[in-house]
JSON list of C-alpha atoms in Angstrom, two decimals:
[
{"chain": "A", "resi": 1, "resn": "UNK", "atom": "CA", "xyz": [-89.32, 21.20, -25.04]},
{"chain": "A", "resi": 2, "resn": "UNK", "atom": "CA", "xyz": [-85.73, 20.67, -24.80]},
{"chain": "A", "resi": 3, "resn": "UNK", "atom": "CA", "xyz": [-84.94, 23.95, -26.59]},
{"chain": "A", "resi": 4, "resn": "UNK", "atom": "CA", "xyz": [-86.82, 25.74, -23.82]},
{"chain": "A", "resi": 5, "resn": "UNK", "atom": "CA", "xyz": [-84.71, 23.98, -21.19]},
{"chain": "A", "resi": 6, "resn": "UNK", "atom": "CA", "xyz": [-81.44, 24.66, -23.15]},
{"chain": "A", "resi": 7, "resn": "UNK", "atom": "CA", "xyz": [-82.42, 28.47, -23.37]},
{"chain": "A", "resi": 8, "resn": "UNK", "atom": "CA", "xyz": [-83.11, 28.61, -19.59]},
{"chain": "A", "resi": 9, "resn": "UNK", "atom": "CA", "xyz": [-79.81, 26.99, -18.75]},
{"chain": "A", "resi": 10, "resn": "UNK", "atom": "CA", "xyz": [-77.80, 29.14, -20.98]},
{"chain": "A", "resi": 11, "resn": "UNK", "atom": "CA", "xyz": [-79.07, 32.35, -19.12]},
{"chain": "A", "resi": 12, "resn": "UNK", "atom": "CA", "xyz": [-80.65, 33.87, -22.34]},
{"chain": "A", "resi": 13, "resn": "UNK", "atom": "CA", "xyz": [-84.10, 35.39, -21.78]},
{"chain": "A", "resi": 14, "resn": "UNK", "atom": "CA", "xyz": [-86.96, 33.03, -22.80]},
{"chain": "A", "resi": 15, "resn": "UNK", "atom": "CA", "xyz": [-89.32, 34.66, -25.35]},
{"chain": "A", "resi": 16, "resn": "UNK", "atom": "CA", "xyz": [-92.65, 34.21, -23.64]},
{"chain": "A", "resi": 17, "resn": "UNK", "atom": "CA", "xyz": [-94.52, 34.26, -26.86]},
{"chain": "A", "resi": 18, "resn": "UNK", "atom": "CA", "xyz": [-92.83, 30.94, -27.65]},
{"chain": "A", "resi": 19, "resn": "UNK", "atom": "CA", "xyz": [-94.13, 29.21, -24.68]},
{"chain": "A", "resi": 20, "resn": "UNK", "atom": "CA", "xyz": [-97.42, 27.15, -25.57]},
{"chain": "A", "resi": 21, "resn": "UNK", "atom": "CA", "xyz": [-99.22, 28.00, -22.35]},
{"chain": "A", "resi": 22, "resn": "UNK", "atom": "CA", "xyz": [-98.90, 31.58, -22.62]},
{"chain": "A", "resi": 23, "resn": "UNK", "atom": "CA", "xyz": [-99.82, 31.60, -26.33]},
{"chain": "A", "resi": 24, "resn": "UNK", "atom": "CA", "xyz": [-102.96, 29.60, -25.35]},
{"chain": "A", "resi": 25, "resn": "UNK", "atom": "CA", "xyz": [-104.11, 32.29, -22.87]},
{"chain": "A", "resi": 26, "resn": "UNK", "atom": "CA", "xyz": [-102.92, 35.16, -25.23]},
{"chain": "A", "resi": 27, "resn": "UNK", "atom": "CA", "xyz": [-105.49, 33.82, -27.79]},
{"chain": "A", "resi": 28, "resn": "UNK", "atom": "CA", "xyz": [-108.24, 33.64, -25.16]},
{"chain": "A", "resi": 29, "resn": "UNK", "atom": "CA", "xyz": [-107.96, 37.13, -24.05]},
{"chain": "A", "resi": 30, "resn": "UNK", "atom": "CA", "xyz": [-111.14, 39.34, -24.11]},
{"chain": "A", "resi": 31, "resn": "UNK", "atom": "CA", "xyz": [-109.59, 42.64, -22.99]},
{"chain": "A", "resi": 32, "resn": "UNK", "atom": "CA", "xyz": [-106.66, 44.52, -24.25]},
{"chain": "A", "resi": 33, "resn": "UNK", "atom": "CA", "xyz": [-103.56, 44.34, -22.12]},
{"chain": "A", "resi": 34, "resn": "UNK", "atom": "CA", "xyz": [-101.20, 47.21, -21.22]},
{"chain": "A", "resi": 35, "resn": "UNK", "atom": "CA", "xyz": [-97.75, 47.00, -19.75]},
{"chain": "A", "resi": 36, "resn": "UNK", "atom": "CA", "xyz": [-97.53, 47.62, -16.10]},
{"chain": "A", "resi": 37, "resn": "UNK", "atom": "CA", "xyz": [-94.46, 46.80, -14.11]},
{"chain": "A", "resi": 38, "resn": "UNK", "atom": "CA", "xyz": [-94.85, 47.66, -10.50]},
{"chain": "A", "resi": 39, "resn": "UNK", "atom": "CA", "xyz": [-94.56, 45.80, -7.16]},
{"chain": "A", "resi": 40, "resn": "UNK", "atom": "CA", "xyz": [-97.46, 43.80, -5.89]},
{"chain": "A", "resi": 41, "resn": "UNK", "atom": "CA", "xyz": [-98.32, 42.32, -2.54]},
{"chain": "A", "resi": 42, "resn": "UNK", "atom": "CA", "xyz": [-100.18, 38.90, -2.79]},
{"chain": "A", "resi": 43, "resn": "UNK", "atom": "CA", "xyz": [-102.23, 38.05, 0.31]},
{"chain": "A", "resi": 44, "resn": "UNK", "atom": "CA", "xyz": [-102.93, 34.35, 0.80]},
{"chain": "A", "resi": 45, "resn": "UNK", "atom": "CA", "xyz": [-105.87, 33.05, 2.66]},
{"chain": "A", "resi": 46, "resn": "UNK", "atom": "CA", "xyz": [-103.65, 31.93, 5.58]},
{"chain": "A", "resi": 47, "resn": "UNK", "atom": "CA", "xyz": [-102.52, 35.53, 6.13]},
{"chain": "A", "resi": 48, "resn": "UNK", "atom": "CA", "xyz": [-99.15, 35.22, 4.47]},
{"chain": "A", "resi": 49, "resn": "UNK", "atom": "CA", "xyz": [-98.09, 38.24, 2.17]},
{"chain": "A", "resi": 50, "resn": "UNK", "atom": "CA", "xyz": [-95.80, 37.42, -0.84]},
{"chain": "A", "resi": 51, "resn": "UNK", "atom": "CA", "xyz": [-93.92, 39.89, -3.07]},
{"chain": "A", "resi": 52, "resn": "UNK", "atom": "CA", "xyz": [-94.23, 39.95, -6.94]},
{"chain": "A", "resi": 53, "resn": "UNK", "atom": "CA", "xyz": [-94.24, 42.30, -9.72]},
{"chain": "A", "resi": 54, "resn": "UNK", "atom": "CA", "xyz": [-96.99, 43.01, -12.26]},
{"chain": "A", "resi": 55, "resn": "UNK", "atom": "CA", "xyz": [-96.01, 42.50, -15.94]},
{"chain": "A", "resi": 56, "resn": "UNK", "atom": "CA", "xyz": [-99.23, 43.57, -17.70]},
{"chain": "A", "resi": 57, "resn": "UNK", "atom": "CA", "xyz": [-102.83, 44.20, -16.76]},
{"chain": "A", "resi": 58, "resn": "UNK", "atom": "CA", "xyz": [-106.32, 44.31, -18.43]},
{"chain": "A", "resi": 59, "resn": "UNK", "atom": "CA", "xyz": [-109.81, 44.81, -17.19]},
{"chain": "A", "resi": 60, "resn": "UNK", "atom": "CA", "xyz": [-110.08, 41.06, -16.75]},
{"chain": "A", "resi": 61, "resn": "UNK", "atom": "CA", "xyz": [-106.76, 40.21, -15.06]},
{"chain": "A", "resi": 62, "resn": "UNK", "atom": "CA", "xyz": [-103.05, 40.68, -14.61]},
{"chain": "A", "resi": 63, "resn": "UNK", "atom": "CA", "xyz": [-99.81, 38.69, -15.31]},
{"chain": "A", "resi": 64, "resn": "UNK", "atom": "CA", "xyz": [-97.53, 38.56, -12.35]},
{"chain": "A", "resi": 65, "resn": "UNK", "atom": "CA", "xyz": [-93.82, 37.56, -12.06]},
{"chain": "A", "resi": 66, "resn": "UNK", "atom": "CA", "xyz": [-92.20, 36.07, -9.13]},
{"chain": "A", "resi": 67, "resn": "UNK", "atom": "CA", "xyz": [-89.30, 34.12, -7.86]},
{"chain": "A", "resi": 68, "resn": "UNK", "atom": "CA", "xyz": [-89.07, 30.41, -7.26]},
{"chain": "A", "resi": 69, "resn": "UNK", "atom": "CA", "xyz": [-89.91, 30.76, -3.50]},
{"chain": "A", "resi": 70, "resn": "UNK", "atom": "CA", "xyz": [-93.17, 32.77, -4.09]},
{"chain": "A", "resi": 71, "resn": "UNK", "atom": "CA", "xyz": [-94.07, 30.55, -6.90]},
{"chain": "A", "resi": 72, "resn": "UNK", "atom": "CA", "xyz": [-93.82, 27.34, -4.71]},
{"chain": "A", "resi": 73, "resn": "UNK", "atom": "CA", "xyz": [-95.95, 29.01, -2.08]},
{"chain": "A", "resi": 74, "resn": "UNK", "atom": "CA", "xyz": [-98.52, 30.16, -4.60]},
{"chain": "A", "resi": 75, "resn": "UNK", "atom": "CA", "xyz": [-98.67, 26.90, -6.38]},
{"chain": "A", "resi": 76, "resn": "UNK", "atom": "CA", "xyz": [-96.70, 24.26, -4.68]},
{"chain": "A", "resi": 77, "resn": "UNK", "atom": "CA", "xyz": [-97.06, 21.51, -7.27]},
{"chain": "A", "resi": 78, "resn": "UNK", "atom": "CA", "xyz": [-95.85, 23.84, -10.05]},
{"chain": "A", "resi": 79, "resn": "UNK", "atom": "CA", "xyz": [-98.13, 21.81, -12.53]},
{"chain": "A", "resi": 80, "resn": "UNK", "atom": "CA", "xyz": [-100.91, 22.85, -14.90]},
{"chain": "A", "resi": 81, "resn": "UNK", "atom": "CA", "xyz": [-103.71, 24.73, -13.11]},
{"chain": "A", "resi": 82, "resn": "UNK", "atom": "CA", "xyz": [-107.03, 23.23, -13.98]},
{"chain": "A", "resi": 83, "resn": "UNK", "atom": "CA", "xyz": [-109.84, 25.59, -14.90]},
{"chain": "A", "resi": 84, "resn": "UNK", "atom": "CA", "xyz": [-111.59, 27.29, -11.97]},
{"chain": "A", "resi": 85, "resn": "UNK", "atom": "CA", "xyz": [-109.26, 25.24, -9.51]},
{"chain": "A", "resi": 86, "resn": "UNK", "atom": "CA", "xyz": [-106.50, 27.73, -8.88]},
{"chain": "A", "resi": 87, "resn": "UNK", "atom": "CA", "xyz": [-106.26, 29.42, -5.54]},
{"chain": "A", "resi": 88, "resn": "UNK", "atom": "CA", "xyz": [-107.83, 32.59, -4.83]},
{"chain": "A", "resi": 89, "resn": "UNK", "atom": "CA", "xyz": [-105.59, 35.46, -3.81]},
{"chain": "A", "resi": 90, "resn": "UNK", "atom": "CA", "xyz": [-105.89, 39.16, -2.82]},
{"chain": "A", "resi": 91, "resn": "UNK", "atom": "CA", "xyz": [-103.64, 41.63, -4.73]},
{"chain": "A", "resi": 92, "resn": "UNK", "atom": "CA", "xyz": [-102.47, 45.21, -3.89]},
{"chain": "A", "resi": 93, "resn": "UNK", "atom": "CA", "xyz": [-100.53, 47.40, -6.05]},
{"chain": "A", "resi": 94, "resn": "UNK", "atom": "CA", "xyz": [-100.26, 50.92, -7.25]},
{"chain": "A", "resi": 95, "resn": "UNK", "atom": "CA", "xyz": [-101.67, 52.06, -10.66]},
{"chain": "A", "resi": 96, "resn": "UNK", "atom": "CA", "xyz": [-100.03, 55.18, -12.01]},
{"chain": "A", "resi": 97, "resn": "UNK", "atom": "CA", "xyz": [-102.65, 57.76, -13.24]},
{"chain": "A", "resi": 98, "resn": "UNK", "atom": "CA", "xyz": [-101.77, 61.06, -14.46]},
{"chain": "A", "resi": 99, "resn": "UNK", "atom": "CA", "xyz": [-98.33, 60.72, -12.92]},
{"chain": "A", "resi": 100, "resn": "UNK", "atom": "CA", "xyz": [-99.52, 59.70, -9.44]},
{"chain": "A", "resi": 101, "resn": "UNK", "atom": "CA", "xyz": [-99.63, 56.22, -7.89]},
{"chain": "A", "resi": 102, "resn": "UNK", "atom": "CA", "xyz": [-103.14, 55.20, -6.92]},
{"chain": "A", "resi": 103, "resn": "UNK", "atom": "CA", "xyz": [-103.80, 52.23, -4.61]},
{"chain": "A", "resi": 104, "resn": "UNK", "atom": "CA", "xyz": [-105.59, 49.30, -6.32]},
{"chain": "A", "resi": 105, "resn": "UNK", "atom": "CA", "xyz": [-106.92, 46.04, -4.76]},
{"chain": "A", "resi": 106, "resn": "UNK", "atom": "CA", "xyz": [-108.65, 42.99, -6.24]},
{"chain": "A", "resi": 107, "resn": "UNK", "atom": "CA", "xyz": [-109.26, 39.45, -5.41]},
{"chain": "A", "resi": 108, "resn": "UNK", "atom": "CA", "xyz": [-108.33, 36.98, -8.30]},
{"chain": "A", "resi": 109, "resn": "UNK", "atom": "CA", "xyz": [-107.87, 33.35, -9.18]},
{"chain": "A", "resi": 110, "resn": "UNK", "atom": "CA", "xyz": [-104.60, 31.79, -10.58]},
{"chain": "A", "resi": 111, "resn": "UNK", "atom": "CA", "xyz": [-105.23, 30.50, -14.11]},
{"chain": "A", "resi": 112, "resn": "UNK", "atom": "CA", "xyz": [-101.70, 29.58, -15.43]},
{"chain": "A", "resi": 113, "resn": "UNK", "atom": "CA", "xyz": [-98.20, 29.11, -14.42]},
{"chain": "A", "resi": 114, "resn": "UNK", "atom": "CA", "xyz": [-95.19, 29.32, -16.63]},
{"chain": "A", "resi": 115, "resn": "UNK", "atom": "CA", "xyz": [-91.47, 29.21, -16.00]},
{"chain": "A", "resi": 116, "resn": "UNK", "atom": "CA", "xyz": [-89.76, 32.18, -17.82]},
{"chain": "A", "resi": 117, "resn": "UNK", "atom": "CA", "xyz": [-86.22, 31.56, -16.57]},
{"chain": "A", "resi": 118, "resn": "UNK", "atom": "CA", "xyz": [-84.80, 29.29, -13.80]},
{"chain": "A", "resi": 119, "resn": "UNK", "atom": "CA", "xyz": [-85.79, 31.65, -10.94]},
{"chain": "A", "resi": 120, "resn": "UNK", "atom": "CA", "xyz": [-88.66, 33.58, -12.73]},
{"chain": "A", "resi": 121, "resn": "UNK", "atom": "CA", "xyz": [-92.26, 32.43, -13.04]},
{"chain": "A", "resi": 122, "resn": "UNK", "atom": "CA", "xyz": [-95.21, 34.00, -14.64]},
{"chain": "A", "resi": 123, "resn": "UNK", "atom": "CA", "xyz": [-98.65, 33.59, -13.19]},
{"chain": "A", "resi": 124, "resn": "UNK", "atom": "CA", "xyz": [-101.93, 34.56, -14.93]},
{"chain": "A", "resi": 125, "resn": "UNK", "atom": "CA", "xyz": [-104.53, 36.01, -12.55]},
{"chain": "A", "resi": 126, "resn": "UNK", "atom": "CA", "xyz": [-108.12, 36.49, -13.48]},
{"chain": "A", "resi": 127, "resn": "UNK", "atom": "CA", "xyz": [-109.99, 39.13, -11.52]},
{"chain": "A", "resi": 128, "resn": "UNK", "atom": "CA", "xyz": [-112.89, 37.82, -9.58]},
{"chain": "A", "resi": 129, "resn": "UNK", "atom": "CA", "xyz": [-113.84, 40.77, -7.36]},
{"chain": "A", "resi": 130, "resn": "UNK", "atom": "CA", "xyz": [-112.87, 44.44, -7.63]},
{"chain": "A", "resi": 131, "resn": "UNK", "atom": "CA", "xyz": [-114.92, 47.22, -6.01]},
{"chain": "A", "resi": 132, "resn": "UNK", "atom": "CA", "xyz": [-116.38, 49.89, -8.20]},
{"chain": "A", "resi": 133, "resn": "UNK", "atom": "CA", "xyz": [-113.72, 52.46, -7.74]},
{"chain": "A", "resi": 134, "resn": "UNK", "atom": "CA", "xyz": [-111.05, 50.03, -8.41]},
{"chain": "A", "resi": 135, "resn": "UNK", "atom": "CA", "xyz": [-112.70, 48.99, -11.58]},
{"chain": "A", "resi": 136, "resn": "UNK", "atom": "CA", "xyz": [-113.06, 52.64, -12.70]},
{"chain": "A", "resi": 137, "resn": "UNK", "atom": "CA", "xyz": [-109.30, 53.37, -11.83]},
{"chain": "A", "resi": 138, "resn": "UNK", "atom": "CA", "xyz": [-108.28, 50.28, -13.76]},
{"chain": "A", "resi": 139, "resn": "UNK", "atom": "CA", "xyz": [-110.58, 51.33, -16.90]},
{"chain": "A", "resi": 140, "resn": "UNK", "atom": "CA", "xyz": [-109.11, 54.83, -16.77]},
{"chain": "A", "resi": 141, "resn": "UNK", "atom": "CA", "xyz": [-105.46, 53.64, -16.67]},
{"chain": "A", "resi": 142, "resn": "UNK", "atom": "CA", "xyz": [-105.97, 51.26, -19.54]},
{"chain": "A", "resi": 143, "resn": "UNK", "atom": "CA", "xyz": [-107.81, 53.86, -21.65]},
{"chain": "A", "resi": 144, "resn": "UNK", "atom": "CA", "xyz": [-104.94, 56.32, -20.86]},
{"chain": "A", "resi": 145, "resn": "UNK", "atom": "CA", "xyz": [-102.30, 53.83, -21.71]},
{"chain": "A", "resi": 146, "resn": "UNK", "atom": "CA", "xyz": [-103.91, 52.88, -25.04]},
{"chain": "A", "resi": 147, "resn": "UNK", "atom": "CA", "xyz": [-104.51, 56.41, -26.15]},
{"chain": "A", "resi": 148, "resn": "UNK", "atom": "CA", "xyz": [-102.11, 57.43, -28.96]},
{"chain": "A", "resi": 149, "resn": "UNK", "atom": "CA", "xyz": [-99.36, 59.88, -27.82]},
{"chain": "A", "resi": 150, "resn": "UNK", "atom": "CA", "xyz": [-99.03, 63.19, -29.37]}
]
């Protein structure tokens, strides 16, 4: 645990695969993930909108990155999120498909939090509600991203 803190203080990037909480969720994944780095708007139940960025996405969820301020609003205690007890949030972001951004929206539940750097936090979000067209868009993007390039 001290090694992680030393790395964070030194300003070096933390290798997320070395963080136990992320390894745990990596192993539990049911769907393939693809890189997607795009701005996302998080809508809270109280009407607040928070900025973040996607890191990767799958048919089952998305990993978000945000700063300390956004993290403290999303999960004020900053501690382990118990199963099925994370807050529910609405997400809106664009998915690039065939070179064009397509709007995507979903409702999800926070399932984990991990500090990556002193002012960067990773949140795992499990999708709980996506409309049919959104699910089709997401599936097409994932299939396109996983297809071997010629």
